[in-house]
XYZ file of N, CA and C in Angstrom:
657
model
N 2.064 13.919 -14.044
C 3.053 13.668 -15.089
C 2.412 12.211 -15.580
N 2.192 12.413 -17.026
C 1.379 11.358 -17.824
C 2.244 10.274 -17.936
N 1.582 9.368 -18.426
C 2.142 7.617 -18.511
C 3.408 7.912 -19.450
N 3.563 8.412 -20.697
C 4.551 8.548 -21.822
C 5.871 9.250 -20.968
N 5.589 10.258 -20.461
C 6.763 10.729 -19.606
C 7.316 9.900 -18.484
N 6.659 9.566 -17.734
C 6.805 8.449 -16.878
C 7.821 7.303 -17.346
N 7.234 6.895 -18.566
C 8.073 5.604 -19.471
C 9.525 6.352 -19.953
N 9.223 7.377 -20.400
C 10.858 7.895 -20.918
C 11.378 8.339 -19.965
N 11.029 8.954 -18.718
C 12.027 9.138 -17.518
C 12.709 7.887 -17.125
N 11.854 6.690 -17.226
C 12.324 5.512 -16.617
C 13.386 4.951 -17.691
N 13.499 5.120 -18.951
C 14.399 4.382 -19.775
C 15.546 5.283 -19.614
N 15.828 6.697 -19.234
C 17.159 7.158 -18.744
C 17.579 7.264 -17.327
N 16.933 6.657 -16.519
C 17.206 6.636 -15.084
C 16.527 7.653 -14.247
N 15.525 8.434 -15.211
C 15.364 9.805 -14.335
C 14.199 9.808 -13.843
N 13.634 8.717 -13.551
C 12.140 8.750 -12.998
C 12.272 8.456 -11.406
N 12.233 9.690 -10.741
C 12.132 9.955 -9.585
C 11.282 10.545 -8.530
N 11.096 10.516 -7.208
C 10.048 11.071 -6.615
C 10.192 12.508 -6.436
N 9.302 13.067 -5.688
C 9.119 14.662 -5.459
C 9.230 15.062 -3.990
N 10.060 16.228 -3.740
C 9.728 16.409 -2.207
C 8.662 16.138 -1.558
N 8.772 15.733 -0.387
C 7.449 15.545 0.109
C 7.008 17.120 0.543
N 5.642 17.041 0.659
C 5.008 18.302 0.661
C 4.542 18.465 2.386
N 5.262 19.726 3.043
C 4.900 20.012 4.372
C 5.682 19.429 4.893
N 5.379 19.069 6.432
C 6.425 18.555 7.247
C 6.343 16.662 7.711
N 7.184 16.339 7.466
C 7.110 14.926 7.474
C 7.703 14.362 8.785
N 6.763 13.801 9.466
C 7.338 13.266 11.128
C 8.151 11.781 10.829
N 8.884 11.639 11.786
C 9.485 10.378 11.873
C 8.827 9.195 12.211
N 7.848 9.229 13.352
C 6.810 8.621 13.644
C 5.572 9.133 13.821
N 4.646 8.228 13.238
C 3.292 8.648 13.394
C 2.453 8.014 13.911
N 2.157 7.801 15.251
C 0.990 7.078 15.812
C -0.156 6.929 15.145
N -0.978 5.925 15.062
C -2.110 5.845 14.468
C -3.204 5.964 15.838
N -4.492 6.491 15.563
C -5.685 5.937 16.693
C -5.845 4.273 16.493
N -6.459 4.252 17.613
C -7.132 2.615 17.902
C -7.753 2.163 16.492
N -7.816 1.209 15.874
C -8.477 0.931 14.693
C -10.039 0.793 15.284
N -10.872 1.102 14.623
C -12.308 0.592 14.787
C -12.646 -0.137 14.073
N -12.778 -1.569 14.921
C -12.908 -2.805 14.626
C -14.457 -3.378 14.758
N -15.491 -2.424 14.787
C -16.819 -2.738 14.803
C -17.661 -1.717 13.827
N -18.689 -2.514 13.330
C -19.339 -1.269 12.403
C -19.153 -1.750 10.880
N -19.424 -0.772 9.972
C -18.876 -1.221 8.471
C -20.254 -2.116 8.038
N -20.185 -2.329 6.718
C -21.164 -2.828 6.142
C -20.914 -4.308 6.163
N -21.999 -5.283 6.520
C -22.019 -6.673 6.391
C -20.992 -6.997 5.155
N -20.375 -8.322 5.528
C -19.249 -8.725 4.291
C -19.827 -9.032 2.798
N -21.070 -9.848 3.071
C -21.437 -10.063 1.709
C -21.915 -8.952 0.574
N -22.506 -7.701 1.623
C -22.421 -6.407 0.851
C -21.331 -5.933 0.332
N -19.956 -6.038 1.094
C -18.874 -5.422 1.005
C -18.638 -6.314 -0.274
N -18.603 -7.373 -0.462
C -18.390 -8.104 -1.386
C -18.973 -7.892 -2.880
N -20.321 -7.466 -2.598
C -21.119 -7.136 -3.889
C -20.513 -5.829 -4.250
N -20.103 -5.065 -3.491
C -19.655 -3.386 -3.478
C -18.141 -3.585 -4.259
N -17.556 -4.511 -4.367
C -15.946 -4.507 -4.340
C -15.909 -4.381 -5.856
N -14.988 -3.207 -6.224
C -14.461 -2.915 -7.249
C -13.499 -2.089 -7.686
N -12.907 -2.051 -8.860
C -11.428 -1.308 -8.916
C -11.983 -0.034 -9.747
N -11.566 1.093 -8.898
C -12.093 2.237 -9.433
C -10.711 3.223 -9.729
N -10.463 3.993 -10.392
C -9.406 4.858 -10.888
C -9.412 6.470 -10.962
N -10.643 6.722 -10.399
C -10.931 8.290 -10.309
C -10.899 8.373 -8.727
N -9.993 9.688 -8.360
C -9.940 9.804 -6.643
C -9.778 11.290 -6.794
N -10.651 11.767 -5.468
C -10.352 12.988 -4.821
C -8.887 13.107 -3.775
N -8.311 14.354 -4.434
C -7.025 14.329 -3.732
C -6.836 14.778 -2.385
N -8.009 14.802 -1.722
C -8.121 15.512 -0.261
C -7.589 14.312 0.611
N -6.540 14.311 1.524
C -5.982 13.419 2.491
C -7.324 12.799 3.249
N -7.228 11.329 3.287
C -7.915 10.536 4.161
C -7.898 11.006 5.763
N -8.729 10.903 6.214
C -8.745 11.319 7.490
C -7.543 10.221 8.584
N -7.242 10.662 9.440
C -6.160 9.790 9.864
C -6.959 8.364 10.555
N -8.036 8.719 10.924
C -8.783 7.356 11.632
C -9.256 6.231 10.569
N -9.631 6.831 9.302
C -9.635 6.202 8.101
C -8.250 5.199 7.619
N -7.329 6.008 7.679
C -6.124 5.483 7.212
C -5.776 4.448 8.250
N -5.714 4.745 9.778
C -5.683 3.631 10.768
C -6.590 2.176 10.490
N -7.887 2.497 10.587
C -8.801 1.552 9.738
C -8.262 0.670 8.805
N -7.835 1.276 7.433
C -7.362 0.879 6.305
C -6.357 -0.169 6.542
N -5.142 0.433 7.085
C -3.954 -0.437 7.451
C -4.219 -1.711 8.365
N -4.861 -1.446 9.300
C -5.661 -2.348 10.601
C -5.906 -3.710 9.643
N -7.188 -3.284 8.654
C -7.534 -4.245 7.902
C -6.861 -4.845 6.897
N -6.063 -4.318 6.331
C -5.075 -4.892 5.375
C -3.818 -5.895 6.109
N -3.547 -5.496 7.287
C -2.459 -6.531 7.835
C -2.174 -6.026 9.142
N -3.200 -5.374 10.114
C -2.854 -5.381 11.411
C -3.110 -6.338 12.203
N -2.933 -6.350 13.761
C -2.902 -7.436 14.689
C -4.241 -7.505 15.259
N -5.138 -8.959 14.876
C -6.422 -9.142 15.348
C -6.464 -9.939 16.363
N -5.334 -10.717 16.669
C -5.045 -11.423 17.964
C -4.219 -11.096 18.585
N -3.799 -9.788 19.844
C -2.757 -9.523 20.362
C -1.998 -10.701 21.129
N -2.765 -11.411 21.463
C -2.089 -12.391 22.426
C -1.317 -13.488 21.703
N -1.496 -13.722 20.247
C -0.883 -14.755 19.526
C -0.012 -13.681 18.662
N -0.260 -12.507 18.515
C 0.491 -11.679 17.383
C -0.373 -12.186 15.970
N -1.523 -12.462 16.181
C -2.068 -12.787 14.918
C -2.094 -11.520 14.030
N -2.504 -11.851 12.483
C -2.911 -10.742 11.845
C -4.123 -10.969 10.975
N -4.603 -9.964 10.421
C -5.830 -9.863 9.745
C -5.426 -10.505 8.318
N -4.491 -11.055 7.763
C -4.316 -11.582 6.644
C -3.514 -12.842 7.049
N -3.232 -13.903 6.157
C -2.771 -14.899 6.497
C -1.214 -14.854 6.057
N -0.255 -15.764 6.728
C 1.173 -15.358 6.041
C 1.614 -17.050 6.421
N 2.061 -17.708 5.495
C 2.770 -19.199 5.573
C 3.860 -19.208 6.701
N 3.878 -20.120 7.568
C 4.834 -20.117 8.929
C 4.684 -18.785 9.798
N 3.774 -18.086 9.650
C 3.537 -16.639 10.434
C 4.870 -15.941 9.964
N 5.507 -16.172 8.848
C 6.881 -15.454 8.414
C 6.403 -13.754 8.382
N 5.162 -13.430 8.248
C 5.037 -11.969 7.883
C 5.692 -11.140 7.062
N 5.975 -11.908 5.599
C 6.876 -11.605 4.899
C 6.704 -10.158 4.197
N 5.655 -9.755 4.240
C 5.335 -8.520 3.445
C 5.191 -7.458 4.391
N 5.867 -6.283 3.836
C 5.645 -4.868 4.664
C 4.697 -4.194 3.518
N 4.119 -3.530 4.510
C 3.505 -2.512 3.698
C 3.423 -1.186 3.828
N 4.159 -0.500 2.636
C 4.728 0.707 2.703
C 3.640 1.866 1.954
N 3.603 3.079 2.934
C 2.365 4.131 2.606
C 3.135 5.409 2.203
N 2.708 5.289 0.816
C 3.362 6.922 0.129
C 2.309 7.859 0.269
N 2.469 8.741 0.923
C 1.664 9.964 1.237
C 2.416 11.182 0.534
N 1.637 12.179 0.261
C 2.395 13.570 0.156
C 3.405 14.209 0.998
N 3.128 13.835 2.366
C 4.167 14.345 3.359
C 5.441 13.256 3.522
N 5.428 12.329 3.044
C 6.554 11.219 3.039
C 6.318 9.993 2.950
N 7.123 8.845 2.677
C 7.204 7.781 2.597
C 7.194 7.051 3.976
N 6.359 6.065 4.141
C 6.433 5.467 5.760
C 6.341 3.803 5.337
N 6.741 3.196 6.761
C 6.331 1.782 6.641
C 5.387 1.380 7.769
N 4.523 0.510 7.331
C 3.495 0.361 8.612
C 4.149 -0.562 9.799
N 4.211 -0.152 10.786
C 4.205 -1.128 11.665
C 3.263 -1.836 12.533
N 3.254 -2.773 12.159
C 1.491 -3.750 12.592
C 1.609 -3.791 14.273
N 2.469 -4.397 14.945
C 2.276 -4.329 16.324
C 2.238 -3.196 17.229
N 2.739 -2.170 17.194
C 2.219 -0.882 17.604
C 1.451 -0.266 17.065
N 0.807 -0.584 15.963
C 0.073 0.390 15.142
C 0.704 1.516 15.056
N 1.586 1.828 13.979
C 2.317 3.099 13.909
C 2.996 3.156 12.607
N 2.999 4.271 12.128
C 4.032 4.560 10.798
C 5.348 5.084 11.082
N 6.140 4.448 10.496
C 7.942 4.840 10.610
C 8.329 5.170 9.523
N 8.670 6.955 9.409
C 9.100 7.482 8.109
C 10.354 6.802 7.312
N 10.301 6.615 6.496
C 11.486 5.920 5.531
C 12.199 7.150 4.909
N 11.161 8.139 4.674
C 12.114 9.019 3.820
C 11.091 10.434 3.600
N 11.577 11.694 3.583
C 10.915 12.995 3.385
C 10.910 12.766 2.007
N 10.105 12.138 1.036
C 9.957 12.167 -0.103
C 8.502 11.834 -0.397
N 8.176 12.124 -1.661
C 6.542 11.931 -2.215
C 6.559 11.093 -3.176
N 6.618 9.671 -2.959
C 6.965 8.669 -4.144
C 5.516 8.268 -4.753
N 4.688 8.894 -4.506
C 3.319 8.602 -5.251
C 3.334 8.379 -6.840
N 3.987 9.426 -7.399
C 4.145 9.285 -8.900
C 4.747 8.091 -9.298
N 5.709 7.690 -8.706
C 6.827 6.405 -8.996
C 6.017 5.270 -8.742
N 4.857 4.951 -7.955
C 4.571 3.990 -7.993
C 3.636 3.186 -8.870
N 3.437 3.686 -10.031
C 2.784 3.226 -11.224
C 3.073 4.162 -12.389
N 2.660 3.493 -13.388
C 2.849 4.369 -14.607
C 1.692 5.313 -14.882
N 0.570 4.960 -14.329
C -1.172 5.567 -14.523
C -0.629 7.104 -13.934
N -1.259 8.119 -14.429
C -1.183 9.435 -13.965
C -1.941 9.663 -12.722
N -2.959 8.688 -12.513
C -3.716 9.365 -11.340
C -3.251 8.835 -9.897
N -2.083 7.880 -9.961
C -1.368 7.703 -8.779
C -0.615 8.866 -8.122
N -0.383 10.031 -9.050
C 0.260 11.221 -8.815
C -0.193 11.991 -7.826
N -1.647 12.231 -7.660
C -2.480 13.012 -7.011
C -3.570 12.345 -6.107
N -3.750 10.905 -6.210
C -4.520 10.240 -5.155
C -4.005 10.441 -4.126
N -4.567 10.548 -2.679
C -3.955 10.705 -1.280
C -3.204 9.679 -0.763
N -3.268 8.497 -1.301
C -2.877 7.343 -0.668
C -2.392 6.375 -1.695
N -1.028 5.735 -1.827
C -0.595 4.749 -2.366
C -0.107 3.600 -1.467
N -0.344 2.440 -1.527
C 0.466 1.735 -0.783
C 1.120 0.616 -1.616
N 2.527 0.335 -1.031
C 3.426 -0.478 -1.815
C 3.387 -1.591 -0.834
N 3.341 -3.182 -1.517
C 3.636 -4.487 -0.988
C 4.701 -4.628 -1.212
N 5.654 -4.812 -0.367
C 7.040 -5.402 -0.597
C 7.400 -6.439 0.074
N 7.872 -7.495 -0.409
C 8.324 -9.159 0.073
C 9.837 -9.038 0.683
N 9.981 -9.439 1.878
C 11.126 -9.445 2.679
C 11.532 -11.116 2.938
N 12.015 -11.255 1.523
C 12.762 -13.005 1.232
C 13.520 -13.531 2.185
N 14.157 -12.564 3.148
C 14.753 -13.113 4.284
C 13.905 -13.763 5.405
N 12.616 -13.090 5.439
C 11.637 -13.790 6.345
C 11.341 -15.284 5.979
N 11.589 -15.790 4.909
C 10.950 -17.009 4.766
C 11.954 -17.717 4.205
N 12.904 -17.518 4.608
C 14.326 -18.591 4.419
C 13.989 -20.179 4.613
N 13.016 -20.555 5.298
C 12.641 -21.604 5.615
C 11.745 -22.351 4.502
N 11.254 -21.536 3.327
C 10.590 -22.044 2.288
C 11.717 -22.157 1.165
N 11.785 -23.198 0.432
C 12.576 -23.287 -0.530
C 12.646 -21.746 -1.732
N 14.095 -21.765 -2.027
C 13.740 -20.615 -2.906
C 13.071 -20.477 -3.966
N 12.819 -21.830 -4.475
C 11.958 -21.703 -5.837
C 10.520 -21.340 -5.627
N 10.172 -21.239 -4.416
C 8.656 -21.096 -4.166
C 8.294 -19.787 -3.423
N 9.407 -19.188 -2.858
C 9.105 -18.072 -2.281
C 8.583 -16.830 -2.843
N 8.688 -16.595 -4.275
C 7.784 -15.685 -4.866
C 6.321 -16.014 -4.635
N 5.796 -17.357 -4.719
C 4.693 -17.449 -5.152
C 3.929 -17.312 -3.509
N 4.788 -17.940 -2.378
C 4.304 -17.499 -1.324
C 4.037 -15.970 -0.615
N 5.262 -15.341 -0.958
C 5.114 -13.586 -1.052
C 3.710 -13.352 -1.991
N 3.571 -13.342 -3.234
C 2.536 -13.032 -3.713
C 1.173 -13.225 -3.060
N 0.845 -14.734 -2.774
C -0.211 -15.110 -1.944
C -0.455 -13.969 -0.838
N 0.341 -13.572 0.123
C 0.251 -13.368 1.303
C -0.018 -11.591 0.890
N 0.855 -11.285 -0.071
C 0.342 -9.547 -0.636
C -1.096 -9.625 -1.136
N -1.533 -10.625 -1.904
C -2.843 -10.646 -2.630
C -4.168 -10.757 -1.634
N -3.709 -11.518 -0.202
C -4.724 -11.503 0.570
C -4.820 -10.118 1.619
N -3.588 -9.440 1.556
C -3.682 -8.216 2.364
C -4.256 -7.456 1.579
N -4.163 -7.248 -0.032
C -4.634 -6.200 -0.981
C -6.064 -6.500 -1.011
N -6.773 -7.723 -1.297
C -8.131 -7.824 -0.842
C -8.573 -7.666 0.396
N -8.154 -7.656 1.660
C -8.542 -6.823 2.735
C -8.534 -5.314 2.877
N -7.751 -4.920 2.016
C -7.912 -3.290 2.020
C -9.418 -3.069 0.925
N -9.314 -3.707 -0.069
C -10.416 -3.697 -0.972
C -11.793 -3.791 -0.305
N -11.709 -4.759 0.511
C -13.220 -4.737 1.212
C -13.473 -3.826 1.998
N -12.333 -3.516 2.970
C -12.739 -2.151 3.521
C -13.103 -0.882 2.963
N -12.446 -0.443 1.674
C -12.631 0.364 1.002
C -14.252 0.339 0.323
N -14.563 -1.101 0.162
C -16.301 -1.005 -0.525
C -16.973 -0.626 0.842
N -16.587 -1.217 2.046
C -17.674 -1.200 2.923
C -17.531 0.254 3.393
N -16.380 1.292 3.257
C -16.427 2.711 3.317
C -16.770 3.675 2.307
N -17.100 3.087 1.130
C -17.656 3.636 -0.048
C -16.272 4.472 -0.514
N -14.778 3.804 -0.385
C -13.939 4.431 -1.097
C -13.430 3.763 -2.444
N -13.036 4.713 -3.077
C -12.273 4.055 -4.582
C -11.015 3.608 -4.232
N -10.577 2.515 -4.950
C -9.430 1.436 -4.655
C -8.962 0.778 -5.881
N -8.037 0.509 -6.171
C -7.283 -0.153 -7.513
C -6.080 -0.548 -7.124
N -5.868 -1.881 -7.322
C -4.749 -2.717 -7.289
C -4.021 -2.497 -8.607
N -2.132 -2.367 -8.548
C -1.755 -1.995 -9.882
C -0.431 -2.741 -9.964
N -0.209 -3.535 -11.033
C 0.993 -4.134 -11.207
C 1.933 -3.353 -12.165
N 1.149 -2.570 -12.891
C 2.135 -1.799 -13.921
C 2.877 -0.833 -13.173
N 4.431 -1.390 -12.727
C 5.164 -0.539 -12.010
C 6.520 -0.653 -12.731
N 7.507 0.444 -12.449
C 8.784 0.335 -13.097
C 9.296 0.169 -11.695
N 9.524 -1.251 -11.532
C 10.133 -1.783 -10.071
C 11.394 -1.048 -9.861
N 12.251 -1.085 -10.632
C 13.530 -0.497 -10.494
C 13.429 0.766 -10.035
N 12.765 1.545 -10.760
C 12.787 3.137 -10.144
C 12.128 2.969 -8.806
N 11.259 2.234 -8.432
C 10.529 2.340 -7.250
C 11.447 2.001 -6.212
N 12.056 1.005 -6.432
C 12.655 0.520 -5.424
C 13.982 0.938 -5.028
N 14.499 1.688 -6.000
C 15.792 2.854 -5.803
C 15.229 4.108 -4.929
N 13.920 4.327 -5.367
C 13.088 5.636 -4.638
C 13.190 5.117 -3.220
N 12.824 4.186 -2.965
C 12.261 3.737 -1.532
C 13.372 3.245 -0.590
N 14.744 3.128 -1.416
C 15.846 2.832 -0.937
C 15.815 1.210 -0.225
N 15.358 0.295 -1.524
C 15.200 -1.159 -0.718
C 16.546 -1.642 -1.021
N 16.628 -2.872 -0.409
C 17.962 -3.551 -0.678
C 17.803 -4.731 -1.628
N 18.725 -5.053 -2.335
C 18.363 -6.463 -3.202
C 17.466 -7.753 -2.720
N 17.419 -7.621 -1.457
C 16.514 -8.555 -1.004
C 15.094 -8.334 -0.904
N 14.558 -7.387 -1.010
C 13.216 -6.690 -0.899
C 12.871 -6.554 -2.389
N 11.614 -7.180 -2.602
C 11.133 -7.160 -3.850
C 9.669 -6.225 -3.626
N 9.735 -5.219 -4.667
C 8.317 -4.728 -4.978
C 7.406 -5.487 -5.430
N 6.128 -6.062 -5.138
C 5.262 -6.990 -5.511
C 4.416 -5.958 -6.331
N 3.340 -5.443 -5.720
C 2.287 -4.630 -6.297
C 2.040 -3.523 -5.201
N 1.325 -2.639 -6.179
C 0.781 -1.014 -5.497
C -0.893 -0.894 -5.429
N -1.345 -0.097 -4.425
C -2.574 -0.202 -4.250
C -2.804 1.272 -4.078
N -3.821 2.009 -5.043
C -4.226 3.396 -4.895
C -5.784 3.350 -3.841
N -5.649 4.365 -2.914
C -7.122 4.624 -2.060
C -7.305 6.259 -2.226
N -8.481 6.292 -2.126
C -9.213 7.351 -1.457
C -10.417 7.867 -1.686
N -10.911 8.808 -1.520
C -12.394 9.272 -1.752
C -12.641 9.085 -3.199
N -14.008 9.008 -3.536
C -14.031 9.182 -4.926
C -14.481 10.448 -5.544
N -13.773 10.901 -6.819
C -13.773 12.035 -7.407
C -15.245 12.458 -7.679
N -15.747 13.641 -7.245
C -16.815 13.786 -7.381
C -16.863 14.903 -8.655
N -18.105 15.093 -9.221
C -18.446 16.073 -10.487
C -17.912 17.565 -10.096
N -17.822 18.148 -8.801
C -17.256 19.187 -8.547
C -15.818 19.397 -8.561
N -15.106 17.864 -7.905
C -13.792 17.958 -7.653
C -12.950 17.639 -9.260
N -13.876 17.162 -10.330
C -13.270 17.029 -11.915
C -13.007 18.255 -12.291
């Protein structure tokens, strides 16, 4: 679906997800993240970039596991600490995982995906056409009730900072593994919130698309 079509559908309230492809499972356990190896940090920083062409082939489950752990997984089990910072340890950002087979929410402590709906919301995660067929779109959603101790006027900035740290972790993992990645803020947030079944207290912040680079043969 091209950008103009998405914008037109949004204007008439018809920008909606597609049915899931195949069978969507209610709970998807992830294999333990591989926390060794990869490129040195300075090399990954040198390689970090935004890319907007993706091979539609699904990412291996192990790669998905590693990516989600890098973005916001538990790296200090005894303390419940995560790979990305969160003020007051509120963990106010949920990572939603848009796959062809369904919409899932990443549950970090047990390291698994919980199905939110048997729908394919990839095309609603942004106005760009490439989000429709890329194998993976992440959506970072702020749960403002978790940061009730923060003054209301400051909650947005806290949430944006936390989401940005998580997205940069994902960027660096992708750079280390040779994956394409781009963060996106051009979103019909009303349509996406409705498609995801979010409450008024839940705020869509940004989305991020990942996948293997598109090769000449796949073009």
